[in-house]
mmCIF file of C-alpha atoms in Angstrom:
data_model
loop_
_atom_site.group_PDB
_atom_site.id
_atom_site.type_symbol
_atom_site.label_atom_id
_atom_site.label_comp_id
_atom_site.label_asym_id
_atom_site.label_seq_id
_atom_site.Cartn_x
_atom_site.Cartn_y
_atom_site.Cartn_z
ATOM 1 C CA MET A 11 115.327 69.209 -41.503
ATOM 2 C CA MET A 12 118.618 68.356 -42.561
ATOM 3 C CA LYS A 13 121.087 71.643 -43.522
ATOM 4 C CA LEU A 14 123.262 70.439 -46.754
ATOM 5 C CA TYR A 15 126.009 72.902 -46.682
ATOM 6 C CA PHE A 16 126.936 73.156 -50.630
ATOM 7 C CA ALA A 17 128.972 74.810 -53.512
ATOM 8 C CA ARG A 18 129.115 74.371 -57.101
ATOM 9 C CA ASN A 19 131.380 71.812 -58.753
ATOM 10 C CA THR A 20 132.487 70.316 -55.521
ATOM 11 C CA ARG A 21 131.536 66.873 -53.496
ATOM 12 C CA ALA A 22 128.744 68.467 -51.936
ATOM 13 C CA THR A 23 126.677 67.544 -55.176
ATOM 14 C CA ARG A 24 126.653 63.827 -53.537
ATOM 15 C CA PRO A 25 124.700 64.230 -50.863
ATOM 16 C CA ARG A 26 122.348 67.162 -52.765
ATOM 17 C CA TRP A 27 121.793 64.097 -55.570
ATOM 18 C CA LEU A 28 120.826 61.522 -52.746
ATOM 19 C CA LEU A 29 118.598 64.174 -50.907
ATOM 20 C CA GLU A 30 116.853 64.888 -54.298
ATOM 21 C CA GLU A 31 116.700 60.992 -55.140
ATOM 22 C CA LEU A 32 115.092 60.746 -51.265
ATOM 23 C CA GLY A 33 112.579 63.903 -52.209
ATOM 24 C CA VAL A 34 112.611 64.427 -48.617
ATOM 25 C CA PRO A 35 113.037 68.102 -46.937
ATOM 26 C CA TYR A 36 116.442 69.863 -46.826
ATOM 27 C CA GLU A 37 117.866 73.329 -45.898
ATOM 28 C CA LEU A 38 120.286 73.994 -49.168
ATOM 29 C CA VAL A 39 123.069 76.514 -47.735
ATOM 30 C CA PRO A 40 124.931 77.795 -50.482
ATOM 31 C CA VAL A 41 128.320 78.684 -49.519
ATOM 32 C CA ASP A 42 130.731 81.364 -51.970
ATOM 33 C CA VAL A 43 133.809 79.241 -51.704
ATOM 34 C CA LEU A 44 135.602 82.189 -54.377
ATOM 35 C CA GLN A 45 134.944 84.376 -51.418
ATOM 36 C CA ARG A 46 136.158 82.138 -48.598
ATOM 37 C CA GLU A 47 132.984 81.505 -46.864
ATOM 38 C CA HIS A 48 134.029 77.966 -46.415
ATOM 39 C CA LYS A 49 137.143 79.237 -43.900
ATOM 40 C CA SER A 50 135.042 81.245 -42.054
ATOM 41 C CA PRO A 51 134.673 81.038 -38.104
ATOM 42 C CA GLU A 52 131.032 80.085 -38.783
ATOM 43 C CA TYR A 53 131.293 77.472 -40.943
ATOM 44 C CA LEU A 54 134.555 75.770 -39.611
ATOM 45 C CA ARG A 55 132.224 75.319 -36.476
ATOM 46 C CA ILE A 56 130.689 72.828 -39.219
ATOM 47 C CA HIS A 57 133.579 71.108 -40.441
ATOM 48 C CA PRO A 58 136.657 71.935 -38.699
ATOM 49 C CA MET A 59 139.053 72.081 -41.813
ATOM 50 C CA GLY A 60 136.811 74.147 -44.180
ATOM 51 C CA SER A 61 136.346 71.975 -47.117
ATOM 52 C CA MET A 62 132.843 70.634 -48.794
ATOM 53 C CA PRO A 63 130.379 69.273 -47.951
ATOM 54 C CA ALA A 64 128.668 69.241 -44.329
ATOM 55 C CA LEU A 65 125.652 68.018 -43.623
ATOM 56 C CA GLU A 66 123.948 69.048 -40.182
ATOM 57 C CA ASP A 67 121.529 66.878 -39.363
ATOM 58 C CA ASP A 68 119.321 68.129 -36.110
ATOM 59 C CA GLY A 69 122.016 70.208 -35.059
ATOM 60 C CA GLN A 70 124.402 67.026 -35.288
ATOM 61 C CA PRO A 71 127.200 68.095 -38.034
ATOM 62 C CA ILE A 72 128.473 65.294 -40.321
ATOM 63 C CA PHE A 73 131.336 65.881 -43.165
ATOM 64 C CA GLU A 74 133.229 64.266 -45.811
ATOM 65 C CA SER A 75 130.582 63.175 -48.603
ATOM 66 C CA ALA A 76 130.526 59.305 -48.199
ATOM 67 C CA ALA A 77 129.901 59.392 -44.589
ATOM 68 C CA ILE A 78 126.960 61.989 -45.289
ATOM 69 C CA LEU A 79 125.788 59.621 -48.268
ATOM 70 C CA LEU A 80 126.021 56.584 -46.039
ATOM 71 C CA HIS A 81 123.846 58.216 -42.754
ATOM 72 C CA VAL A 82 121.319 59.610 -44.914
ATOM 73 C CA ALA A 83 121.006 56.356 -47.045
ATOM 74 C CA ASP A 84 120.381 54.447 -43.817
ATOM 75 C CA LYS A 85 118.067 57.658 -42.100
ATOM 76 C CA TYR A 86 115.713 56.298 -44.930
ATOM 77 C CA LEU A 87 116.536 53.034 -45.220
ATOM 78 C CA GLU A 88 113.098 52.121 -46.510
ATOM 79 C CA GLN A 89 113.510 53.731 -49.872
ATOM 80 C CA GLY A 90 116.549 51.610 -50.577
ATOM 81 C CA PHE A 91 119.146 53.491 -51.478
ATOM 82 C CA ALA A 92 121.447 51.104 -49.236
ATOM 83 C CA PRO A 93 120.889 47.490 -49.323
ATOM 84 C CA PRO A 94 119.326 45.755 -46.053
ATOM 85 C CA LEU A 95 121.723 45.879 -42.825
ATOM 86 C CA GLY A 96 123.519 42.425 -42.589
ATOM 87 C CA SER A 97 123.045 41.027 -46.608
ATOM 88 C CA PRO A 98 125.528 40.447 -48.972
ATOM 89 C CA GLU A 99 124.686 43.496 -50.823
ATOM 90 C CA ARG A 100 125.327 45.341 -47.608
ATOM 91 C CA ALA A 101 128.688 44.557 -47.535
ATOM 92 C CA GLU A 102 129.233 44.900 -51.003
ATOM 93 C CA TYR A 103 128.174 48.114 -51.003
ATOM 94 C CA TYR A 104 130.478 48.990 -48.043
ATOM 95 C CA GLN A 105 133.705 47.646 -50.231
ATOM 96 C CA TRP A 106 132.883 49.761 -53.050
ATOM 97 C CA MET A 107 131.722 53.297 -50.898
ATOM 98 C CA PHE A 108 135.274 52.444 -49.595
ATOM 99 C CA PHE A 109 136.987 51.811 -52.727
ATOM 100 C CA CYS A 110 135.851 55.031 -54.599
ATOM 101 C CA MET A 111 137.354 56.889 -51.409
ATOM 102 C CA SER A 112 140.259 55.572 -50.790
ATOM 103 C CA THR A 113 141.276 53.837 -54.083
ATOM 104 C CA MET A 114 139.983 55.762 -56.512
ATOM 105 C CA GLU A 115 140.044 59.294 -55.894
ATOM 106 C CA PRO A 116 143.920 59.778 -54.551
ATOM 107 C CA PRO A 117 145.154 58.840 -57.810
ATOM 108 C CA LEU A 118 142.397 60.940 -59.547
ATOM 109 C CA SER A 119 143.460 64.037 -57.503
ATOM 110 C CA ALA A 120 147.124 63.322 -57.735
ATOM 111 C CA PHE A 121 146.551 63.534 -62.217
ATOM 112 C CA SER A 122 144.378 66.599 -62.031
ATOM 113 C CA ALA A 123 146.434 68.770 -59.440
ATOM 114 C CA HIS A 124 149.992 67.695 -61.140
ATOM 115 C CA SER A 125 148.539 68.371 -64.723
ATOM 116 C CA ARG A 126 146.373 71.167 -64.311
ATOM 117 C CA TYR A 127 145.085 72.874 -60.835
ATOM 118 C CA LEU A 128 148.678 73.573 -59.188
ATOM 119 C CA PRO A 129 151.136 76.294 -60.514
ATOM 120 C CA GLU A 130 153.326 74.696 -62.319
ATOM 121 C CA GLU A 131 156.285 75.315 -59.584
ATOM 122 C CA GLN A 132 154.187 73.105 -57.080
ATOM 123 C CA GLN A 133 153.682 70.346 -60.146
ATOM 124 C CA VAL A 134 156.399 67.367 -59.199
ATOM 125 C CA VAL A 135 157.740 65.607 -62.174
ATOM 126 C CA GLY A 136 155.916 62.428 -62.695
ATOM 127 C CA GLU A 137 153.230 63.063 -60.181
ATOM 128 C CA ALA A 138 150.119 63.130 -63.027
ATOM 129 C CA GLU A 139 151.296 60.363 -64.988
ATOM 130 C CA ARG A 140 151.224 57.998 -61.569
ATOM 131 C CA GLY A 141 147.835 59.067 -61.175
ATOM 132 C CA ARG A 142 146.840 58.327 -64.620
ATOM 133 C CA ARG A 143 148.440 54.799 -64.441
ATOM 134 C CA ARG A 144 146.670 54.432 -61.761
ATOM 135 C CA PHE A 145 143.382 55.290 -62.437
ATOM 136 C CA THR A 146 143.626 53.777 -66.035
ATOM 137 C CA ASP A 147 144.222 50.388 -63.996
ATOM 138 C CA ILE A 148 141.059 51.029 -61.709
ATOM 139 C CA ALA A 149 138.801 51.635 -65.029
ATOM 140 C CA ARG A 150 140.160 48.944 -66.687
ATOM 141 C CA MET A 151 138.802 47.014 -63.460
ATOM 142 C CA LEU A 152 135.948 48.386 -63.217
ATOM 143 C CA GLU A 153 135.254 48.065 -67.375
ATOM 144 C CA SER A 154 135.206 44.605 -66.896
ATOM 145 C CA ARG A 155 132.496 44.691 -64.091
ATOM 146 C CA LEU A 156 130.526 47.563 -65.367
ATOM 147 C CA GLN A 157 130.090 45.617 -68.625
ATOM 148 C CA GLY A 158 126.403 44.618 -68.970
ATOM 149 C CA ARG A 159 125.981 45.729 -65.542
ATOM 150 C CA THR A 160 123.153 48.855 -65.001
ATOM 151 C CA TYR A 161 124.330 49.581 -60.813
ATOM 152 C CA LEU A 162 127.182 48.504 -59.218
ATOM 153 C CA VAL A 163 125.759 46.885 -56.414
ATOM 154 C CA GLY A 164 122.476 44.492 -56.758
ATOM 155 C CA GLU A 165 119.703 45.172 -59.081
ATOM 156 C CA ARG A 166 118.776 48.875 -58.153
ATOM 157 C CA PHE A 167 120.114 52.197 -57.529
ATOM 158 C CA THR A 168 122.224 53.040 -54.583
ATOM 159 C CA ALA A 169 124.379 55.898 -52.723
ATOM 160 C CA ALA A 170 127.036 53.760 -54.387
ATOM 161 C CA ASP A 171 126.632 54.437 -57.655
ATOM 162 C CA VAL A 172 126.382 58.492 -56.702
ATOM 163 C CA VAL A 173 130.010 58.417 -55.763
ATOM 164 C CA MET A 174 130.667 56.005 -58.394
ATOM 165 C CA THR A 175 129.426 58.183 -60.998
ATOM 166 C CA SER A 176 130.573 61.554 -59.717
ATOM 167 C CA ILE A 177 134.373 59.796 -59.577
ATOM 168 C CA LEU A 178 134.258 58.731 -63.240
ATOM 169 C CA GLU A 179 132.402 61.903 -64.408
ATOM 170 C CA TRP A 180 135.364 63.895 -63.339
ATOM 171 C CA GLY A 181 138.148 61.309 -64.436
ATOM 172 C CA GLY A 182 135.780 61.879 -68.162
ATOM 173 C CA SER A 183 136.269 65.572 -67.975
ATOM 174 C CA MET A 184 140.146 65.050 -67.852
ATOM 175 C CA GLY A 185 139.672 62.850 -70.785
ATOM 176 C CA LEU A 186 140.867 59.459 -68.678
ATOM 177 C CA LEU A 187 137.769 57.524 -70.250
ATOM 178 C CA GLU A 188 137.944 57.606 -73.719
ATOM 179 C CA ASP A 189 139.122 53.707 -73.727
ATOM 180 C CA PHE A 190 136.360 52.545 -71.563
ATOM 181 C CA PRO A 191 132.768 52.665 -73.019
ATOM 182 C CA ALA A 192 131.140 50.976 -70.431
ATOM 183 C CA LEU A 193 132.257 53.616 -67.816
ATOM 184 C CA ARG A 194 130.990 56.618 -70.136
ATOM 185 C CA ALA A 195 127.568 54.665 -70.814
ATOM 186 C CA TYR A 196 127.315 53.839 -66.777
ATOM 187 C CA VAL A 197 128.087 57.503 -66.181
ATOM 188 C CA GLU A 198 125.617 58.692 -69.167
ATOM 189 C CA ARG A 199 123.180 56.714 -67.440
ATOM 190 C CA HIS A 200 123.267 58.120 -63.910
ATOM 191 C CA LEU A 201 123.588 61.634 -64.501
ATOM 192 C CA ALA A 202 119.943 61.613 -66.654
ATOM 193 C CA ARG A 203 118.001 60.465 -63.711
ATOM 194 C CA PRO A 204 116.057 63.681 -62.857
ATOM 195 C CA ALA A 205 117.468 64.118 -59.109
ATOM 196 C CA ALA A 206 121.312 63.760 -60.485
ATOM 197 C CA ARG A 207 119.696 67.058 -63.225
ATOM 198 C CA ARG A 208 118.478 68.724 -60.033
ATOM 199 C CA ALA A 209 121.566 68.498 -58.118
ATOM 200 C CA LEU A 210 123.904 69.646 -61.109
ATOM 201 C CA GLU A 211 121.646 72.455 -62.006
#
């Protein structure tokens, strides 16, 4: 059975959401980050940076939320949460998974850190605004992409929608989606899925 090391309000909700969508058995291992359990020697053997999330599959540790999603979706490829190998949709799926992690998250992280989470003396002047402008440019492009579309890739829900919804929801929670109705509708639609509600409960 797979083990998912989990803390609420972290990227660990992404693999939990996909596991709930799949309906496969897994063990949820709570990690109390407030008590710094993620920095314990036991957890560092699973994730050497002590971050969330991590998964063990038959004793093999895997970390980074998108990597876990790619692995789990392929492990149960017949369920359709990843497009078929070698298909045009598969290439697009990879594109959006990497786009989410390498292009979308960094400016959002910068905005979040330098506008609210870092102590004021550690905030760098201009970093929050640069992150906001970059994320707004990305959101504008995605608003056009998702206008009239239900899913990010093809005609069905995939692991790429899990990541995209998660990041957009984070941006929305900081007031960055107010000018993007298609993105707000996309997030609302997917967070209403029963598996998403279970993952976020």
